[in-house]
Coordinates of N, CA, C and O and ligand atoms in Angstrom, one line a residue:
M1 N 79.9 103.1 102.9 CA 81.0 102.5 102.1 C 81.3 103.4 101.0 O 80.5 104.2 100.5
N2 N 82.5 103.3 100.5 CA 83.0 104.1 99.4 C 83.1 103.2 98.2 O 83.9 102.2 98.1
L3 N 82.2 103.4 97.2 CA 82.0 102.5 96.1 C 82.2 103.2 94.8 O 81.9 104.4 94.7
L4 N 82.6 102.5 93.8 CA 82.7 103.0 92.4 C 81.9 102.1 91.4 O 82.1 100.9 91.5
I5 N 81.2 102.8 90.6 CA 80.5 102.0 89.5 C 81.3 102.4 88.2 O 81.5 103.6 87.9
V6 N 81.7 101.4 87.4 CA 82.4 101.7 86.1 C 81.6 101.1 85.0 O 81.2 99.9 85.0
N7 N 81.2 101.9 84.0 CA 80.6 101.4 82.8 C 81.5 101.6 81.6 O 82.2 102.6 81.5
G8 N 81.5 100.5 80.8 CA 82.4 100.5 79.7 C 81.7 101.0 78.4 O 80.7 101.7 78.5
P9 N 82.2 100.6 77.3 CA 81.8 101.1 76.0 C 80.3 100.9 75.7 O 79.7 99.9 76.0
N10 N 79.8 102.0 75.1 CA 78.4 102.1 74.6 C 77.3 102.2 75.7 O 76.2 102.4 75.4
L11 N 77.8 102.1 76.9 CA 76.8 102.2 78.0 C 76.4 103.7 78.3 O 75.5 103.9 79.0
N12 N 77.2 104.6 77.7 CA 76.7 106.0 77.7 C 75.4 106.2 76.9 O 74.8 107.2 77.1
L13 N 75.1 105.2 76.1 CA 73.9 105.4 75.3 C 72.7 104.7 75.9 O 71.6 104.6 75.2
L14 N 72.8 104.3 77.1 CA 71.6 103.6 77.8 C 70.4 104.6 77.7 O 70.6 105.8 78.0
G15 N 69.3 104.0 77.4 CA 68.1 104.8 77.2 C 67.7 105.0 75.8 O 66.6 105.0 75.4
K16 N 68.8 105.0 74.9 CA 68.6 105.1 73.5 C 69.0 103.9 72.8 O 68.6 103.6 71.7
R17 N 70.0 103.1 73.4 CA 70.6 102.0 72.7 C 69.7 100.7 72.9 O 69.5 100.3 74.1
E18 N 69.3 100.2 71.8 CA 68.5 98.9 71.8 C 67.7 98.7 73.1 O 67.9 97.9 73.9
P19 N 66.6 99.6 73.2 CA 65.8 99.6 74.5 C 65.1 98.3 74.7 O 64.9 98.0 75.9
S20 N 64.9 97.5 73.7 CA 64.3 96.2 74.0 C 65.2 95.3 74.8 O 64.8 94.3 75.5
I21 N 66.5 95.5 74.7 CA 67.5 94.7 75.5 C 67.9 95.5 76.8 O 68.0 94.9 77.9
Y22 N 68.2 96.8 76.6 CA 68.8 97.5 77.8 C 67.8 98.5 78.5 O 68.3 99.1 79.4
G23 N 66.6 98.5 78.0 CA 65.6 99.4 78.7 C 65.7 100.8 78.2 O 66.5 101.2 77.3
S24 N 64.8 101.7 78.7 CA 64.7 103.0 78.1 C 65.1 104.1 79.1 O 64.9 105.3 78.8
K25 N 65.7 103.7 80.2 CA 66.1 104.7 81.2 C 67.6 105.0 81.0 O 68.4 104.1 80.6
T26 N 67.9 106.3 81.1 CA 69.3 106.7 81.0 C 70.1 106.2 82.3 O 69.4 106.1 83.4
F27 N 71.4 106.0 82.2 CA 72.1 105.6 83.4 C 72.1 106.7 84.4 O 72.1 106.5 85.6
E28 N 72.1 108.0 84.0 CA 72.1 109.1 84.9 C 70.9 109.1 85.7 O 70.9 109.3 86.9
D29 N 69.7 108.9 85.1 CA 68.5 108.8 85.9 C 68.5 107.6 86.9 O 68.1 107.8 88.0
Y30 N 69.0 106.5 86.4 CA 69.1 105.3 87.3 C 70.0 105.6 88.5 O 69.7 105.3 89.6
L31 N 71.2 106.3 88.1 CA 72.2 106.6 89.2 C 71.6 107.5 90.3 O 71.8 107.3 91.5
N32 N 70.8 108.5 89.9 CA 70.1 109.3 90.8 C 69.3 108.6 91.8 O 69.3 108.8 93.0
E33 N 68.5 107.6 91.2 CA 67.6 106.8 92.1 C 68.5 106.0 93.1 O 68.2 105.9 94.3
L34 N 69.6 105.4 92.5 CA 70.5 104.6 93.4 C 71.1 105.4 94.5 O 71.2 105.0 95.6
L35 N 71.5 106.7 94.2 CA 72.2 107.5 95.2 C 71.2 107.9 96.3 O 71.5 107.9 97.4
S36 N 69.9 108.1 95.9 CA 68.9 108.4 97.0 C 68.6 107.1 97.8 O 68.1 107.3 98.9
E37 N 68.8 106.0 97.2 CA 68.5 104.7 98.0 C 69.7 104.4 99.0 O 69.5 103.7 100.0
Y38 N 70.8 105.0 98.7 CA 72.0 104.7 99.6 C 72.6 106.0 100.0 O 73.8 106.3 99.8
P39 N 71.9 106.8 100.8 CA 72.4 108.1 101.2 C 73.6 108.1 102.1 O 74.4 109.0 102.2
E40 N 73.8 106.9 102.8 CA 74.9 106.9 103.7 C 76.2 106.4 103.0 O 77.3 106.4 103.6
D41 N 76.1 106.0 101.8 CA 77.3 105.5 101.1 C 77.8 106.5 100.1 O 77.0 107.4 99.6
S42 N 79.0 106.5 99.8 CA 79.5 107.4 98.7 C 79.7 106.5 97.5 O 80.6 105.6 97.5
I43 N 78.9 106.8 96.5 CA 78.9 106.0 95.2 C 79.4 106.9 94.1 O 78.6 107.9 93.8
S44 N 80.5 106.7 93.6 CA 80.9 107.5 92.4 C 80.8 106.7 91.1 O 80.6 105.5 91.2
Y45 N 80.8 107.4 90.0 CA 80.5 106.8 88.7 C 81.5 107.2 87.7 O 81.9 108.4 87.6
F46 N 81.9 106.3 86.9 CA 82.9 106.6 85.8 C 82.4 105.8 84.6 O 82.1 104.6 84.7
Q47 N 82.4 106.4 83.4 CA 82.1 105.7 82.2 C 83.1 106.1 81.1 O 83.6 107.2 81.0
S48 N 83.6 105.1 80.4 CA 84.5 105.4 79.3 C 84.3 104.3 78.2 O 84.0 103.2 78.4
N49 N 84.5 104.8 76.9 CA 84.4 103.9 75.8 C 85.8 103.4 75.5 O 86.0 102.7 74.5
N50 N 86.8 103.7 76.3 CA 88.2 103.5 76.0 C 88.8 102.5 77.1 O 88.8 102.8 78.3
E51 N 89.3 101.4 76.6 CA 89.8 100.3 77.4 C 90.9 100.9 78.4 O 90.9 100.6 79.6
G52 N 91.9 101.7 77.9 CA 93.0 102.2 78.7 C 92.5 103.1 79.8 O 93.0 103.1 80.9
E53 N 91.4 103.9 79.5 CA 90.9 104.8 80.6 C 90.2 104.0 81.7 O 90.3 104.4 82.8
I54 N 89.6 102.9 81.3 CA 89.0 102.0 82.3 C 90.1 101.4 83.2 O 90.0 101.4 84.4
I55 N 91.1 101.0 82.6 CA 92.3 100.4 83.3 C 92.9 101.4 84.3 O 93.1 101.2 85.4
N56 N 93.1 102.7 83.7 CA 93.7 103.7 84.6 C 92.8 104.0 85.8 O 93.3 104.2 86.9
K57 N 91.5 104.0 85.6 CA 90.5 104.3 86.7 C 90.6 103.2 87.7 O 90.7 103.4 88.9
L58 N 90.7 101.9 87.3 CA 90.8 100.8 88.2 C 92.1 101.0 89.1 O 92.1 100.8 90.3
H59 N 93.2 101.3 88.4 CA 94.5 101.5 89.1 C 94.4 102.7 90.1 O 94.9 102.6 91.2
E60 N 93.7 103.7 89.7 CA 93.6 105.0 90.5 C 92.8 104.7 91.8 O 93.3 105.2 92.9
V61 N 91.7 104.0 91.7 CA 90.9 103.9 92.9 C 90.9 102.5 93.6 O 90.5 102.3 94.7
G62 N 91.5 101.5 92.9 CA 91.4 100.1 93.3 C 92.2 99.7 94.5 O 92.1 98.5 94.9
F63 N 92.9 100.6 95.1 CA 93.6 100.3 96.4 C 92.9 101.0 97.5 O 93.4 100.9 98.7
D64 N 91.9 101.8 97.3 CA 91.3 102.6 98.3 C 89.8 102.3 98.5 O 89.3 102.3 99.6
V65 N 89.0 102.1 97.4 CA 87.6 102.0 97.6 C 87.2 100.7 98.2 O 88.0 99.7 98.1
D66 N 86.0 100.6 98.8 CA 85.5 99.4 99.4 C 85.0 98.4 98.4 O 84.8 97.2 98.8
G67 N 84.7 98.8 97.2 CA 84.2 97.9 96.2 C 84.0 98.6 94.9 O 83.7 99.8 94.9
I68 N 84.0 97.8 93.8 CA 83.8 98.3 92.5 C 82.8 97.4 91.8 O 82.9 96.2 91.9
V69 N 81.8 98.1 91.1 CA 80.9 97.4 90.3 C 81.2 97.7 88.9 O 81.2 98.9 88.5
I70 N 81.5 96.7 88.1 CA 81.9 97.0 86.7 C 81.0 96.3 85.7 O 80.8 95.1 85.8
N71 N 80.5 97.1 84.7 CA 79.9 96.6 83.5 C 80.9 97.0 82.4 O 80.9 98.1 81.9
A72 N 81.7 96.1 82.0 CA 82.7 96.4 81.0 C 82.2 96.3 79.6 O 83.0 96.4 78.6
G73 N 80.9 96.1 79.4 CA 80.3 96.0 78.1 C 81.0 95.0 77.3 O 81.4 93.9 77.8
A74 N 81.3 95.2 76.0 CA 81.9 94.2 75.1 C 83.3 93.9 75.5 O 83.8 92.8 75.2
Y75 N 84.0 94.8 76.3 CA 85.3 94.4 76.7 C 85.3 93.2 77.7 O 86.4 92.6 77.8
T76 N 84.2 92.9 78.3 CA 84.0 91.7 79.1 C 84.5 90.5 78.3 O 85.2 89.6 78.9
H77 N 84.2 90.5 77.0 CA 84.4 89.3 76.2 C 85.7 89.3 75.5 O 86.0 88.4 74.8
T78 N 86.5 90.4 75.6 CA 87.7 90.5 74.9 C 88.9 90.9 75.7 O 90.1 90.7 75.2
S79 N 88.8 91.5 76.9 CA 89.9 92.2 77.5 C 90.6 91.5 78.5 O 90.2 91.5 79.7
I80 N 91.8 90.9 78.2 CA 92.7 90.3 79.2 C 93.3 91.5 80.0 O 93.6 91.3 81.2
A81 N 93.5 92.6 79.4 CA 94.1 93.8 80.0 C 93.2 94.3 81.2 O 93.7 94.6 82.3
I82 N 91.9 94.3 81.0 CA 91.0 94.7 82.1 C 91.0 93.6 83.2 O 91.1 93.9 84.4
A83 N 91.0 92.4 82.8 CA 91.1 91.3 83.8 C 92.4 91.4 84.6 O 92.4 91.2 85.8
D84 N 93.5 91.7 83.9 CA 94.8 91.8 84.7 C 94.7 93.0 85.6 O 95.3 92.9 86.8
A85 N 94.0 94.1 85.2 CA 93.9 95.2 86.1 C 93.1 94.9 87.4 O 93.4 95.2 88.5
I86 N 92.0 94.1 87.2 CA 91.2 93.7 88.3 C 92.0 92.8 89.2 O 91.9 92.9 90.5
S87 N 92.8 91.9 88.6 CA 93.7 91.0 89.5 C 94.7 91.8 90.3 O 95.1 91.5 91.4
A88 N 95.1 93.0 89.7 CA 96.2 93.7 90.3 C 95.8 94.6 91.5 O 96.6 94.9 92.3
I89 N 94.5 94.9 91.5 CA 94.0 95.9 92.6 C 93.5 95.1 93.8 O 93.4 93.9 93.8
K90 N 93.3 95.8 94.9 CA 92.9 95.2 96.1 C 91.4 95.2 96.4 O 90.8 94.3 97.0
S91 N 90.7 96.2 95.8 CA 89.2 96.3 96.1 C 88.5 95.2 95.4 O 88.8 94.8 94.3
P92 N 87.4 94.6 96.1 CA 86.6 93.6 95.5 C 85.8 94.2 94.3 O 85.3 95.3 94.4
V93 N 85.8 93.4 93.3 CA 85.1 93.9 92.0 C 83.9 92.9 91.7 O 84.1 91.7 91.8
I94 N 82.8 93.4 91.4 CA 81.7 92.6 91.0 C 81.4 93.0 89.5 O 81.2 94.1 89.1
E95 N 81.3 91.9 88.7 CA 81.0 92.1 87.2 C 79.5 92.1 87.1 O 78.8 91.2 87.7
V96 N 78.9 93.1 86.4 CA 77.5 93.1 86.2 C 77.2 93.2 84.7 O 78.0 93.8 83.9
H97 N 76.0 92.7 84.3 CA 75.5 92.9 83.0 C 74.0 93.2 83.1 O 73.3 92.5 84.0
I98 N 73.5 94.1 82.3 CA 72.1 94.4 82.3 C 71.3 93.2 81.8 O 70.3 92.8 82.3
S99 N 71.8 92.7 80.6 CA 71.1 91.6 80.0 C 71.6 90.3 80.5 O 72.7 90.2 81.1
N100 N 70.9 89.2 80.3 CA 71.4 87.9 80.6 C 72.2 87.4 79.5 O 71.7 86.9 78.5
V101 N 73.6 87.7 79.6 CA 74.5 87.4 78.5 C 74.4 85.9 78.0 O 74.7 85.6 76.9
H102 N 74.1 85.0 78.9 CA 74.0 83.6 78.6 C 72.8 83.2 77.8 O 72.8 82.1 77.2
K103 N 71.9 84.1 77.7 CA 70.7 83.8 76.8 C 70.9 84.4 75.4 O 70.1 84.3 74.5
R104 N 72.1 85.1 75.2 CA 72.3 85.8 74.0 C 73.4 85.1 73.1 O 73.6 83.9 73.3
E105 N 74.0 85.8 72.2 CA 74.9 85.2 71.2 C 76.0 84.5 72.0 O 76.4 84.9 73.1
E106 N 76.6 83.5 71.4 CA 77.6 82.7 72.0 C 78.8 83.5 72.4 O 79.5 83.2 73.4
F107 N 79.2 84.5 71.6 CA 80.4 85.3 71.9 C 80.2 86.0 73.2 O 81.2 86.5 73.8
R108 N 79.0 86.2 73.7 CA 78.8 86.9 74.9 C 78.8 86.0 76.1 O 78.7 86.4 77.3
H109 N 79.0 84.7 75.9 CA 79.0 83.7 77.0 C 80.4 83.7 77.7 O 80.5 83.2 78.8
K110 N 81.4 84.1 76.9 CA 82.8 84.1 77.5 C 83.1 85.4 78.2 O 82.9 86.5 77.6
S111 N 83.5 85.4 79.4 CA 83.9 86.6 80.1 C 85.4 86.4 80.6 O 85.7 85.4 81.3
Y112 N 86.3 87.3 80.2 CA 87.6 87.3 80.7 C 87.7 87.8 82.2 O 88.7 87.6 82.9
L113 N 86.6 88.4 82.6 CA 86.6 89.1 83.9 C 86.1 88.2 85.1 O 86.5 88.4 86.2
S114 N 85.1 87.3 84.7 CA 84.5 86.6 85.8 C 85.4 85.9 86.8 O 85.2 85.9 88.0
A115 N 86.5 85.3 86.2 CA 87.4 84.5 87.1 C 88.2 85.3 88.0 O 88.7 84.8 89.0
V116 N 88.3 86.6 87.8 CA 89.1 87.5 88.7 C 88.2 88.4 89.5 O 88.6 89.3 90.2
C117 N 86.8 88.3 89.3 CA 85.9 89.1 90.1 C 85.4 88.3 91.3 O 85.4 87.1 91.4
F118 N 84.9 89.1 92.3 CA 84.4 88.5 93.5 C 83.1 87.8 93.2 O 82.8 86.7 93.7
G119 N 82.3 88.3 92.2 CA 81.1 87.6 91.8 C 80.5 88.3 90.5 O 81.1 89.3 90.0
V120 N 79.5 87.7 90.0 CA 78.9 88.1 88.7 C 77.4 88.2 88.9 O 76.8 87.3 89.4
I121 N 76.8 89.3 88.4 CA 75.4 89.4 88.4 C 74.9 89.9 87.0 O 75.4 90.8 86.4
A122 N 74.0 89.1 86.4 CA 73.6 89.4 85.0 C 72.1 89.1 84.8 O 71.6 88.2 85.4
G123 N 71.5 90.0 84.0 CA 70.1 89.6 83.6 C 69.0 90.3 84.3 O 67.8 90.0 84.1
F124 N 69.3 91.2 85.3 CA 68.3 91.8 86.0 C 68.0 93.3 85.6 O 67.5 94.1 86.4
G125 N 68.3 93.6 84.4 CA 68.2 95.0 83.9 C 69.1 95.9 84.7 O 70.1 95.4 85.3
L126 N 68.7 97.1 84.9 CA 69.6 98.1 85.7 C 69.6 97.6 87.1 O 70.6 98.0 87.8
D127 N 68.7 96.9 87.6 CA 68.7 96.4 89.0 C 70.0 95.6 89.3 O 70.3 95.4 90.4
S128 N 70.6 95.1 88.2 CA 71.9 94.3 88.4 C 72.9 95.1 89.2 O 73.6 94.6 90.1
Y129 N 72.9 96.5 89.0 CA 73.9 97.3 89.7 C 73.5 97.4 91.2 O 74.4 97.3 92.1
R130 N 72.2 97.5 91.5 CA 71.8 97.6 92.9 C 72.1 96.3 93.6 O 72.6 96.2 94.8
L131 N 71.8 95.2 92.9 CA 72.1 93.8 93.5 C 73.6 93.7 93.8 O 74.0 93.1 94.8
A132 N 74.4 94.2 92.9 CA 75.9 94.2 93.2 C 76.3 95.0 94.4 O 77.1 94.6 95.2
I133 N 75.7 96.2 94.5 CA 75.9 97.0 95.7 C 75.5 96.3 97.0 O 76.3 96.3 98.0
E134 N 74.4 95.6 96.9 CA 73.9 94.9 98.1 C 74.9 93.8 98.4 O 75.2 93.5 99.6
A135 N 75.4 93.1 97.4 CA 76.4 92.0 97.6 C 77.7 92.6 98.3 O 78.2 92.0 99.2
L136 N 78.1 93.8 97.8 CA 79.3 94.4 98.4 C 79.1 94.8 99.8 O 79.9 94.6 100.7
K137 N 77.9 95.3 100.1 CA 77.6 95.8 101.4 C 77.4 94.6 102.4 O 77.7 94.8 103.6
S138 N 77.0 93.5 101.9 CA 76.8 92.3 102.9 C 78.1 91.4 102.9 O 78.1 90.4 103.6
K139 N 79.1 91.8 102.2 CA 80.3 91.0 102.1 C 81.1 91.1 103.5 O 81.2 92.1 104.1
Ligands
DQA201 C1 76.3 94.1 78.5 C2 76.4 92.8 77.7 C3 77.6 92.8 76.7 O1 77.6 91.6 75.9 C4 77.4 94.0 75.7 O2 78.5 94.1 74.9 C5 77.2 95.3 76.4 C6 76.3 95.3 77.6 C7 75.1 94.1 79.4 O3 75.1 94.9 80.3 O4 74.1 93.4 79.2 O5 77.6 96.4 76.0 O6 77.5 94.2 79.3

C-alpha cells in the first residue's frame, strides 16, 4: 500500500517535548522501526508546523494514496480548514493521537477532524500510528 503519515505542529519535537506525555523517542527513530515492520508498503512522512502546508499536502496526495494517518496536533482542536481538506480528498484518513486526549484538558476533547475521518486512534503512545496503519491495511 501507498500510505502517508502527516504530523502537525510541535510533533517535530518528539523525544524532547514533554516526555512524560509523549515519550522519549524521536519520530524519526520510530519511523525507521515502522518502515522495517512494513517492508512491502510505501510509507512516506510529512511534518509541518504550518496549517496551510498540511492542507497543501493533503490536496497533493489525497487523490492518489491508499490511506493517510494524521496527527494534526493542536490543529485537531481548532482547524475547520484541515477538516474541510480531509472532506475534500478521496483517500481514507485516520486521526491519531499519541496521548489519550480524553483524559487530558477539556479543550483537547473536541476534534474538528474526527467526524470527517475514517476512524480515530488515541492513547497508545507512538504505537497509535502502527495501529492506524493496521486499520488501513485491513480496510
Ligand atoms: C496530540 C494531542 C494534542 O492535544 C496536542 O496538541 C498535540 C499532540 C497527541 O498526539 O497526543 O500536539 O495530538
